[in-house]
Amino acid sequence: MAFIAPFRALRPTPASAPRVAAVPYDVVNTQEAHALANGNPLSFLHVSRAEIDLPPNTDPYSDTVYRKAVENLAALKTQAPLVDEEAPSLYVYRLRMGRHVQTGIAGTFSIDEYDRGVIKKHEHTRRDKEDDRTRHMIELRAQTGPVFLTYRAASGVDRIAARASGQQPLFDFTAPDGVQHTIWRADGADVKDLVAAFDAIPLLYIADGHHRAASAARARQQLRGATGGRGEWDTVLAVAFPDSQMQVLPYNRVVKDLGSYSPQSLLAKLREQYVVTEGPAVPARKGEVAILLDGKWHTLALGAGPRDVSPADRLDVSRLQNTVLTPLLGIGDVRTDKRIDFIGGARGTSELERLVSSGKAAVAFSLYPVSVDDLMQVCDAGGIMPPKSTWFEPKLRDGLLSHVI
């Protein structure tokens, strides 16, 4: 059963929280992080992407970057300031993006359960990225950004979250991207009830933050080995949201060239396999893919698909890869092939149109979003989601709640 534990958060004051809060370190590159943090010395990007404060072209994995991160965190503790909570607690974290609202519980979760598969993962991780966040955690002795978890909705958790959110919030602000972040600190009774409620939840699923979770497990191994005992490093900071409130956007694709095809011959080849009609830019339902080719949107009807394959192979993104991208366009490993790029659904189809009209891409594929239930089925079957198949939005902010280990 799912284990959740209260923790003593390292957090900004309510007044400084809007300036400290930063996008997750892994959704921006160095240049984008520098632009976002420019003019804001309190931005947590100075900690999570400390290379922005070093000379251009600094290797982001060099020793100087981690030393700078430690230095910047120490400075932020004074300048923001950051506050060490006096007592361990859990937190209710609500995200509001337009009409969409989701409310999760922030706490620390068992790395033992991550290792045993009670916390399920759906992505492979890259060793170099694990190395980076593992060292970042060990040098700072802190987990500075939460893993994004989901679980099959439990009415007991919902009731306690509603009760706790009836109090005065600790933080309540709207970030520059328009997402409202509201956090309440749970009191003693609510903490006890939340721990008990999570104990009845059989499984947790990583929605976003696979590298953070894997790095926390590796940091635990190193820290436990150095001390020989248990500690805060045995848990990982995360926020868990019920599946019924999650919003998944598509992860769309663009390909730079058509290989041996012209737009007309590619369409003709696609029509040999599927029904292809004109428009629209956004697929209406699962089993459809919108294709932007030669200035026009077309709908490719994949159909219901076979049932005698794995849950991962039944996904639209897998079928597109296996029947179009690989055999027709020659796209093999999407993680390494330089001819393909991925556009998160939050950027909309207008970004796909811009890339194709500018000549930076020859064709764009707009996908129907994968559902949380799809993700859970893949995980429950012991499978792995195809790369770049889910884009969860809205996203949590780094720096609001850090876990000192």
CSV table of C-alpha atoms in Angstrom, one decimal:
chain,number,residue,atom,x,y,z
A,1,MET,CA,0.0,0.0,0.0
A,2,ALA,CA,1.1,3.6,-0.6
A,3,PHE,CA,3.2,5.2,2.1
A,4,ILE,CA,3.2,9.0,2.6
A,5,ALA,CA,5.1,10.8,5.3
A,6,PRO,CA,5.1,14.4,6.5
A,7,PHE,CA,8.3,16.3,6.1
A,8,ARG,CA,9.9,19.5,7.3
A,9,ALA,CA,9.8,21.6,4.2
A,10,LEU,CA,12.3,24.2,3.2
A,11,ARG,CA,10.2,26.9,1.6
A,12,PRO,CA,10.0,30.6,0.7
A,13,THR,CA,7.9,33.1,2.7
A,14,PRO,CA,4.5,33.8,1.3
A,15,ALA,CA,5.7,37.2,0.1
A,16,SER,CA,8.7,35.8,-1.8
A,17,ALA,CA,7.0,32.6,-3.2
A,18,PRO,CA,5.9,34.1,-6.5
A,19,ARG,CA,9.5,35.2,-7.3
A,20,VAL,CA,11.2,32.0,-6.0
A,21,ALA,CA,8.8,29.6,-7.8
A,22,ALA,CA,10.3,28.3,-11.1
A,23,VAL,CA,9.4,26.0,-13.9
A,24,PRO,CA,10.8,22.4,-13.6
A,25,TYR,CA,14.5,22.3,-14.5
A,26,ASP,CA,14.0,19.8,-17.3
A,27,VAL,CA,11.4,21.7,-19.3
A,28,VAL,CA,13.8,24.4,-20.4
A,29,ASN,CA,17.3,24.5,-21.8
A,30,THR,CA,20.1,26.7,-20.5
A,31,GLN,CA,19.2,29.7,-22.7
A,32,GLU,CA,15.5,29.5,-21.8
A,33,ALA,CA,16.3,29.2,-18.1
A,34,HIS,CA,18.6,32.2,-18.3
A,35,ALA,CA,15.9,34.3,-20.0
A,36,LEU,CA,13.3,33.3,-17.4
A,37,ALA,CA,15.6,34.1,-14.4
A,38,ASN,CA,17.0,37.3,-15.9
A,39,GLY,CA,16.4,40.2,-13.5
A,40,ASN,CA,15.0,37.9,-10.8
A,41,PRO,CA,17.8,36.9,-8.3
A,42,LEU,CA,15.3,34.9,-6.3
A,43,SER,CA,14.3,32.6,-9.1
A,44,PHE,CA,14.9,29.0,-8.1
A,45,LEU,CA,16.4,28.4,-11.6
A,46,HIS,CA,19.6,29.9,-10.1
A,47,VAL,CA,19.7,26.7,-8.0
A,48,SER,CA,18.2,24.1,-10.4
A,49,ARG,CA,20.1,25.4,-13.4
A,50,ALA,CA,23.1,27.1,-11.8
A,51,GLU,CA,25.0,27.2,-15.1
A,52,ILE,CA,23.0,30.3,-16.0
A,53,ASP,CA,25.2,32.2,-13.6
A,54,LEU,CA,28.4,31.0,-15.1
A,55,PRO,CA,30.2,32.0,-18.4
A,56,PRO,CA,28.4,31.0,-21.6
A,57,ASN,CA,29.2,27.5,-22.9
A,58,THR,CA,29.9,26.2,-19.4
A,59,ASP,CA,29.4,22.5,-19.3
A,60,PRO,CA,26.2,22.0,-17.3
A,61,TYR,CA,27.6,18.9,-15.7
A,62,SER,CA,30.9,20.4,-14.6
A,63,ASP,CA,32.0,20.6,-11.0
A,64,THR,CA,31.7,24.4,-11.0
A,65,VAL,CA,27.9,24.1,-11.7
A,66,TYR,CA,27.2,22.0,-8.7
A,67,ARG,CA,29.4,24.3,-6.5
A,68,LYS,CA,27.4,27.3,-7.8
A,69,ALA,CA,24.1,25.6,-7.1
A,70,VAL,CA,25.2,25.1,-3.4
A,71,GLU,CA,26.3,28.7,-3.3
A,72,ASN,CA,23.1,30.0,-4.8
A,73,LEU,CA,20.9,27.9,-2.5
A,74,ALA,CA,22.8,29.3,0.6
A,75,ALA,CA,22.3,32.8,-0.8
A,76,LEU,CA,18.6,32.2,-1.5
A,77,LYS,CA,18.1,31.1,2.1
A,78,THR,CA,19.1,34.5,3.2
A,79,GLN,CA,17.8,36.7,0.4
A,80,ALA,CA,14.3,35.2,-0.2
A,81,PRO,CA,14.4,34.2,2.7
A,82,LEU,CA,13.7,30.5,2.8
A,83,VAL,CA,12.1,29.1,6.0
A,84,ASP,CA,12.7,25.7,7.6
A,85,GLU,CA,9.4,24.4,8.9
A,86,GLU,CA,9.5,23.7,12.6
A,87,ALA,CA,7.5,20.5,12.4
A,88,PRO,CA,6.9,17.9,9.7
A,89,SER,CA,3.7,18.3,7.7
A,90,LEU,CA,1.9,17.4,4.5
A,91,TYR,CA,0.5,20.0,2.0
A,92,VAL,CA,-2.4,20.3,-0.2
A,93,TYR,CA,-1.3,21.7,-3.6
A,94,ARG,CA,-3.9,23.0,-6.0
A,95,LEU,CA,-3.2,23.9,-9.7
A,96,ARG,CA,-5.7,26.0,-11.7
A,97,MET,CA,-5.2,26.5,-15.4
A,98,GLY,CA,-8.2,28.2,-17.0
A,99,ARG,CA,-11.2,26.1,-16.2
A,100,HIS,CA,-9.1,23.0,-15.3
A,101,VAL,CA,-8.4,22.4,-11.5
A,102,GLN,CA,-6.5,19.6,-9.9
A,103,THR,CA,-5.7,19.2,-6.2
A,104,GLY,CA,-2.9,16.9,-5.0
A,105,ILE,CA,-1.1,16.0,-1.7
A,106,ALA,CA,2.5,17.0,-1.3
A,107,GLY,CA,4.6,14.8,1.0
A,108,THR,CA,7.5,12.3,0.9
A,109,PHE,CA,7.0,8.8,-0.5
A,110,SER,CA,8.9,5.6,0.0
A,111,ILE,CA,11.9,4.8,-2.2
A,112,ASP,CA,11.6,1.2,-1.0
A,113,GLU,CA,8.1,1.2,-2.6
A,114,TYR,CA,9.6,2.8,-5.8
A,115,ASP,CA,12.2,0.0,-5.9
A,116,ARG,CA,9.5,-2.7,-5.4
A,117,GLY,CA,7.1,-1.3,-8.0
A,118,VAL,CA,4.4,0.1,-5.7
A,119,ILE,CA,5.3,3.4,-7.3
A,120,LYS,CA,5.1,2.5,-11.0
A,121,LYS,CA,7.1,4.1,-13.8
A,122,HIS,CA,6.4,4.2,-17.5
A,123,GLU,CA,9.6,5.6,-19.0
A,124,HIS,CA,13.2,4.6,-19.4
A,125,THR,CA,15.6,7.1,-17.9
A,126,ARG,CA,18.9,8.3,-19.3
A,127,ARG,CA,22.0,7.7,-17.3
A,128,ASP,CA,23.6,11.1,-17.9
A,129,LYS,CA,20.4,12.8,-16.6
A,130,GLU,CA,20.3,10.6,-13.6
A,131,ASP,CA,24.0,11.4,-12.9
A,132,ASP,CA,23.2,15.1,-13.0
A,133,ARG,CA,20.2,15.1,-10.6
A,134,THR,CA,21.8,12.5,-8.3
A,135,ARG,CA,24.8,14.7,-7.8
A,136,HIS,CA,22.6,17.8,-7.5
A,137,MET,CA,20.7,16.2,-4.6
A,138,ILE,CA,23.8,15.0,-2.9
A,139,GLU,CA,25.7,18.3,-3.2
A,140,LEU,CA,22.7,20.3,-2.0
A,141,ARG,CA,21.5,17.6,0.5
A,142,ALA,CA,18.0,18.4,-0.8
A,143,GLN,CA,15.4,17.3,-3.2
A,144,THR,CA,14.4,20.6,-4.7
A,145,GLY,CA,11.6,19.7,-7.1
A,146,PRO,CA,8.7,17.2,-6.6
A,147,VAL,CA,7.9,14.1,-8.6
A,148,PHE,CA,4.5,14.3,-10.2
A,149,LEU,CA,2.4,11.2,-9.1
A,150,THR,CA,-1.1,10.0,-9.8
A,151,TYR,CA,-3.3,7.3,-8.3
A,152,ARG,CA,-6.8,5.9,-8.8
A,153,ALA,CA,-9.0,8.5,-7.2
A,154,ALA,CA,-9.9,7.8,-3.5
A,155,SER,CA,-12.9,9.7,-2.0
A,156,GLY,CA,-11.2,9.6,1.4
A,157,VAL,CA,-8.3,11.6,0.2
A,158,ASP,CA,-10.6,14.0,-1.6
A,159,ARG,CA,-12.6,14.7,1.5
A,160,ILE,CA,-9.5,15.5,3.6
A,161,ALA,CA,-8.0,17.7,0.9
A,162,ALA,CA,-11.3,19.7,0.7
A,163,ARG,CA,-11.2,20.1,4.5
A,164,ALA,CA,-7.6,21.2,4.7
A,165,SER,CA,-8.1,23.7,1.8
A,166,GLY,CA,-10.8,25.4,3.7
A,167,GLN,CA,-8.1,27.1,5.8
A,168,GLN,CA,-6.0,30.1,5.0
A,169,PRO,CA,-3.5,29.1,2.2
A,170,LEU,CA,0.3,29.3,2.8
A,171,PHE,CA,0.8,30.3,-0.9
A,172,ASP,CA,-1.6,31.6,-3.4
A,173,PHE,CA,-0.3,33.3,-6.6
A,174,THR,CA,-0.6,33.2,-10.4
A,175,ALA,CA,2.6,32.4,-12.3
A,176,PRO,CA,3.6,34.2,-15.5
A,177,ASP,CA,2.1,31.4,-17.6
A,178,GLY,CA,-1.3,32.0,-16.0
A,179,VAL,CA,-1.4,28.9,-13.8
A,180,GLN,CA,-2.6,29.6,-10.3
A,181,HIS,CA,-0.6,27.8,-7.5
A,182,THR,CA,-2.3,27.5,-4.1
A,183,ILE,CA,-0.8,25.5,-1.2
A,184,TRP,CA,-2.2,24.8,2.2
A,185,ARG,CA,-0.3,23.3,5.1
A,186,ALA,CA,-2.3,20.4,6.7
A,187,ASP,CA,-2.8,20.5,10.4
A,188,GLY,CA,-2.1,17.6,12.8
A,189,ALA,CA,-5.5,15.8,12.4
A,190,ASP,CA,-5.5,16.1,8.6
A,191,VAL,CA,-1.9,14.8,8.4
A,192,LYS,CA,-2.9,11.7,10.4
A,193,ASP,CA,-5.9,11.1,8.3
A,194,LEU,CA,-4.0,11.6,5.0
A,195,VAL,CA,-1.4,9.1,6.0
A,196,ALA,CA,-4.2,6.6,6.8
A,197,ALA,CA,-6.0,7.3,3.6
A,198,PHE,CA,-2.9,6.8,1.4
A,199,ASP,CA,-2.3,3.5,3.2
A,200,ALA,CA,-5.4,2.2,1.5
A,201,ILE,CA,-4.2,3.2,-2.0
A,202,PRO,CA,-2.6,0.1,-3.6
A,203,LEU,CA,-0.5,1.8,-6.3
A,204,LEU,CA,1.0,5.1,-7.3
A,205,TYR,CA,2.1,6.0,-10.8
A,206,ILE,CA,4.8,8.4,-11.9
A,207,ALA,CA,3.2,10.9,-14.3
A,208,ASP,CA,6.2,13.2,-14.6
A,209,GLY,CA,9.6,13.2,-13.0
A,210,HIS,CA,11.1,9.8,-13.7
A,211,HIS,CA,14.7,11.2,-13.6
A,212,ARG,CA,14.0,12.9,-10.2
A,213,ALA,CA,12.7,9.6,-8.8
A,214,ALA,CA,15.5,7.5,-10.2
A,215,SER,CA,18.1,10.0,-9.0
A,216,ALA,CA,16.5,10.1,-5.5
A,217,ALA,CA,16.9,6.3,-5.4
A,218,ARG,CA,20.6,6.5,-6.4
A,219,ALA,CA,21.3,9.4,-3.9
A,220,ARG,CA,19.7,7.2,-1.2
A,221,GLN,CA,22.2,4.4,-2.0
A,222,GLN,CA,25.1,6.7,-1.7
A,223,LEU,CA,24.0,8.5,1.4
A,224,ARG,CA,23.0,5.3,3.2
A,225,GLY,CA,26.3,3.8,2.3
A,226,ALA,CA,28.1,6.7,3.8
A,227,THR,CA,26.2,6.7,7.1
A,228,GLY,CA,25.1,3.1,7.4
A,229,GLY,CA,21.6,4.1,8.5
A,230,ARG,CA,18.2,5.3,7.5
A,231,GLY,CA,17.3,8.9,7.0
A,232,GLU,CA,15.3,11.5,5.1
A,233,TRP,CA,17.0,10.1,1.9
A,234,ASP,CA,14.8,7.0,2.2
A,235,THR,CA,11.9,9.1,0.8
A,236,VAL,CA,11.3,11.2,-2.3
A,237,LEU,CA,9.5,14.5,-2.5
A,238,ALA,CA,6.3,14.2,-4.6
A,239,VAL,CA,2.8,15.6,-5.2
A,240,ALA,CA,0.1,12.9,-5.8
A,241,PHE,CA,-3.0,13.8,-7.8
A,242,PRO,CA,-6.1,11.7,-8.4
A,243,ASP,CA,-6.4,10.3,-11.9
A,244,SER,CA,-9.9,11.8,-12.3
A,245,GLN,CA,-8.4,15.3,-12.1
A,246,MET,CA,-5.3,14.9,-14.3
A,247,GLN,CA,-5.0,16.7,-17.6
A,248,VAL,CA,-2.9,15.0,-20.3
A,249,LEU,CA,-2.1,16.9,-23.5
A,250,PRO,CA,-0.7,15.4,-26.7
A,251,TYR,CA,2.9,15.2,-27.5
A,252,ASN,CA,3.0,16.0,-31.2
A,253,ARG,CA,5.6,15.3,-33.8
A,254,VAL,CA,7.3,17.1,-36.7
A,255,VAL,CA,9.7,15.5,-39.2
A,256,LYS,CA,12.2,17.6,-41.0
A,257,ASP,CA,12.0,15.9,-44.5
A,258,LEU,CA,9.9,13.3,-46.3
A,259,GLY,CA,12.8,11.1,-47.4
A,260,SER,CA,12.1,9.7,-50.8
A,261,TYR,CA,8.5,11.0,-50.9
A,262,SER,CA,6.8,14.1,-52.1
A,263,PRO,CA,3.8,15.4,-50.3
A,264,GLN,CA,1.5,13.9,-52.9
A,265,SER,CA,3.2,10.5,-53.0
A,266,LEU,CA,3.3,10.2,-49.2
A,267,LEU,CA,-0.5,10.9,-49.1
A,268,ALA,CA,-1.0,8.3,-51.8
A,269,LYS,CA,1.0,5.8,-49.8
A,270,LEU,CA,-0.9,6.5,-46.6
A,271,ARG,CA,-4.2,6.0,-48.5
A,272,GLU,CA,-3.1,2.5,-49.4
A,273,GLN,CA,-3.3,1.7,-45.6
A,274,TYR,CA,-5.8,4.1,-44.1
A,275,VAL,CA,-8.8,6.3,-44.8
A,276,VAL,CA,-7.4,9.8,-45.2
A,277,THR,CA,-9.7,12.9,-45.4
A,278,GLU,CA,-9.1,16.6,-45.2
A,279,GLY,CA,-8.8,18.4,-41.8
A,280,PRO,CA,-9.1,19.4,-39.0
A,281,ALA,CA,-5.8,20.2,-37.1
A,282,VAL,CA,-6.9,18.5,-33.9
A,283,PRO,CA,-8.0,14.9,-33.9
A,284,ALA,CA,-11.6,14.4,-32.8
A,285,ARG,CA,-11.1,11.1,-31.1
A,286,LYS,CA,-8.7,8.3,-30.2
A,287,GLY,CA,-7.7,6.4,-33.3
A,288,GLU,CA,-7.2,9.5,-35.4
A,289,VAL,CA,-4.1,11.4,-36.3
A,290,ALA,CA,-4.0,14.9,-38.0
A,291,ILE,CA,-1.3,15.3,-40.6
A,292,LEU,CA,-0.1,18.7,-41.8
A,293,LEU,CA,1.3,18.2,-45.3
A,294,ASP,CA,1.8,20.7,-48.2
A,295,GLY,CA,-0.1,23.4,-46.3
A,296,LYS,CA,-3.2,21.3,-45.6
A,297,TRP,CA,-4.4,19.3,-42.6
A,298,HIS,CA,-5.6,15.8,-43.2
A,299,THR,CA,-7.1,13.2,-40.9
A,300,LEU,CA,-5.6,9.7,-40.9
A,301,ALA,CA,-8.0,7.2,-39.4
A,302,LEU,CA,-6.0,4.5,-37.6
A,303,GLY,CA,-9.2,2.7,-36.6
A,304,ALA,CA,-9.7,0.7,-33.4
A,305,GLY,CA,-6.6,-1.3,-33.9
A,306,PRO,CA,-5.7,-4.9,-32.9
A,307,ARG,CA,-6.6,-6.2,-29.4
A,308,ASP,CA,-4.0,-9.0,-29.3
A,309,VAL,CA,-1.1,-6.7,-28.6
A,310,SER,CA,0.3,-5.1,-25.5
A,311,PRO,CA,-1.4,-1.9,-24.1
A,312,ALA,CA,1.6,0.1,-25.2
A,313,ASP,CA,1.4,-1.1,-28.8
A,314,ARG,CA,-2.3,-0.2,-28.9
A,315,LEU,CA,-1.6,3.5,-28.3
A,316,ASP,CA,-2.0,5.8,-31.3
A,317,VAL,CA,1.6,7.1,-30.9
A,318,SER,CA,2.9,3.5,-31.2
A,319,ARG,CA,0.8,2.7,-34.2
A,320,LEU,CA,1.9,6.0,-35.9
A,321,GLN,CA,5.5,5.0,-35.2
A,322,ASN,CA,5.2,1.4,-36.4
A,323,THR,CA,3.1,2.0,-39.5
A,324,VAL,CA,4.2,5.5,-40.7
A,325,LEU,CA,7.2,7.0,-39.1
A,326,THR,CA,9.5,4.0,-39.3
A,327,PRO,CA,8.5,2.1,-42.5
A,328,LEU,CA,7.7,5.2,-44.6
A,329,LEU,CA,9.8,8.1,-43.2
A,330,GLY,CA,12.7,6.0,-41.9
A,331,ILE,CA,12.5,7.3,-38.3
A,332,GLY,CA,14.0,4.6,-36.1
A,333,ASP,CA,14.9,5.4,-32.5
A,334,VAL,CA,13.0,8.7,-31.8
A,335,ARG,CA,15.2,9.4,-28.8
A,336,THR,CA,18.3,9.8,-31.0
A,337,ASP,CA,17.0,10.5,-34.6
A,338,LYS,CA,17.8,14.1,-35.4
A,339,ARG,CA,15.1,14.3,-38.2
A,340,ILE,CA,12.2,14.2,-35.7
A,341,ASP,CA,11.2,16.7,-33.0
A,342,PHE,CA,8.5,16.8,-30.4
A,343,ILE,CA,6.1,19.6,-29.5
A,344,GLY,CA,4.2,19.6,-26.2
A,345,GLY,CA,0.5,20.0,-26.5
A,346,ALA,CA,0.5,23.2,-24.5
A,347,ARG,CA,2.1,25.0,-27.5
A,348,GLY,CA,-0.9,24.1,-29.7
A,349,THR,CA,-1.1,23.3,-33.4
A,350,SER,CA,-0.1,26.8,-34.3
A,351,GLU,CA,3.5,25.8,-33.5
A,352,LEU,CA,3.2,22.8,-35.8
A,353,GLU,CA,1.9,25.1,-38.5
A,354,ARG,CA,4.8,27.6,-37.9
A,355,LEU,CA,7.4,24.9,-38.2
A,356,VAL,CA,6.0,23.5,-41.4
A,357,SER,CA,5.3,26.9,-43.1
A,358,SER,CA,8.8,28.1,-42.2
A,359,GLY,CA,10.4,25.0,-43.8
A,360,LYS,CA,11.9,23.8,-40.6
A,361,ALA,CA,9.7,20.7,-40.9
A,362,ALA,CA,8.2,19.0,-43.9
A,363,VAL,CA,5.3,17.3,-42.1
A,364,ALA,CA,3.6,17.5,-38.7
A,365,PHE,CA,1.5,15.0,-36.8
A,366,SER,CA,-1.1,16.2,-34.3
A,367,LEU,CA,-2.1,13.4,-31.9
A,368,TYR,CA,-5.1,12.7,-29.7
A,369,PRO,CA,-3.9,12.7,-26.1
A,370,VAL,CA,-3.1,9.5,-24.3
A,371,SER,CA,-5.4,9.0,-21.3
A,372,VAL,CA,-4.3,8.4,-17.7
A,373,ASP,CA,-6.1,5.1,-17.9
A,374,ASP,CA,-4.0,4.2,-20.9
A,375,LEU,CA,-0.9,5.0,-18.9
A,376,MET,CA,-2.0,2.9,-15.9
A,377,GLN,CA,-2.8,0.0,-18.2
A,378,VAL,CA,0.6,0.1,-19.7
A,379,CYS,CA,2.2,0.3,-16.2
A,380,ASP,CA,0.0,-2.5,-14.8
A,381,ALA,CA,1.1,-4.8,-17.7
A,382,GLY,CA,4.7,-4.1,-16.8
A,383,GLY,CA,5.2,-2.1,-20.0
A,384,ILE,CA,6.9,1.2,-21.0
A,385,MET,CA,5.2,4.1,-22.7
A,386,PRO,CA,6.7,5.1,-26.1
A,387,PRO,CA,9.1,8.0,-25.8
A,388,LYS,CA,7.5,11.5,-25.8
A,389,SER,CA,3.9,10.2,-25.6
A,390,THR,CA,2.4,12.2,-22.7
A,391,TRP,CA,2.6,15.9,-21.8
A,392,PHE,CA,1.1,16.7,-18.4
A,393,GLU,CA,-0.2,20.2,-17.9
A,394,PRO,CA,-0.3,22.2,-15.7
A,395,LYS,CA,3.1,21.6,-14.2
A,396,LEU,CA,4.3,21.9,-10.6
A,397,ARG,CA,6.8,24.7,-9.7
A,398,ASP,CA,10.3,24.0,-8.3
A,399,GLY,CA,11.4,25.8,-5.1
A,400,LEU,CA,8.1,26.1,-3.3
A,401,LEU,CA,8.6,22.9,-1.2
A,402,SER,CA,12.1,21.4,-0.9
A,403,HIS,CA,12.9,18.2,1.0
A,404,VAL,CA,16.2,18.4,3.0
A,405,ILE,CA,18.0,15.1,3.1
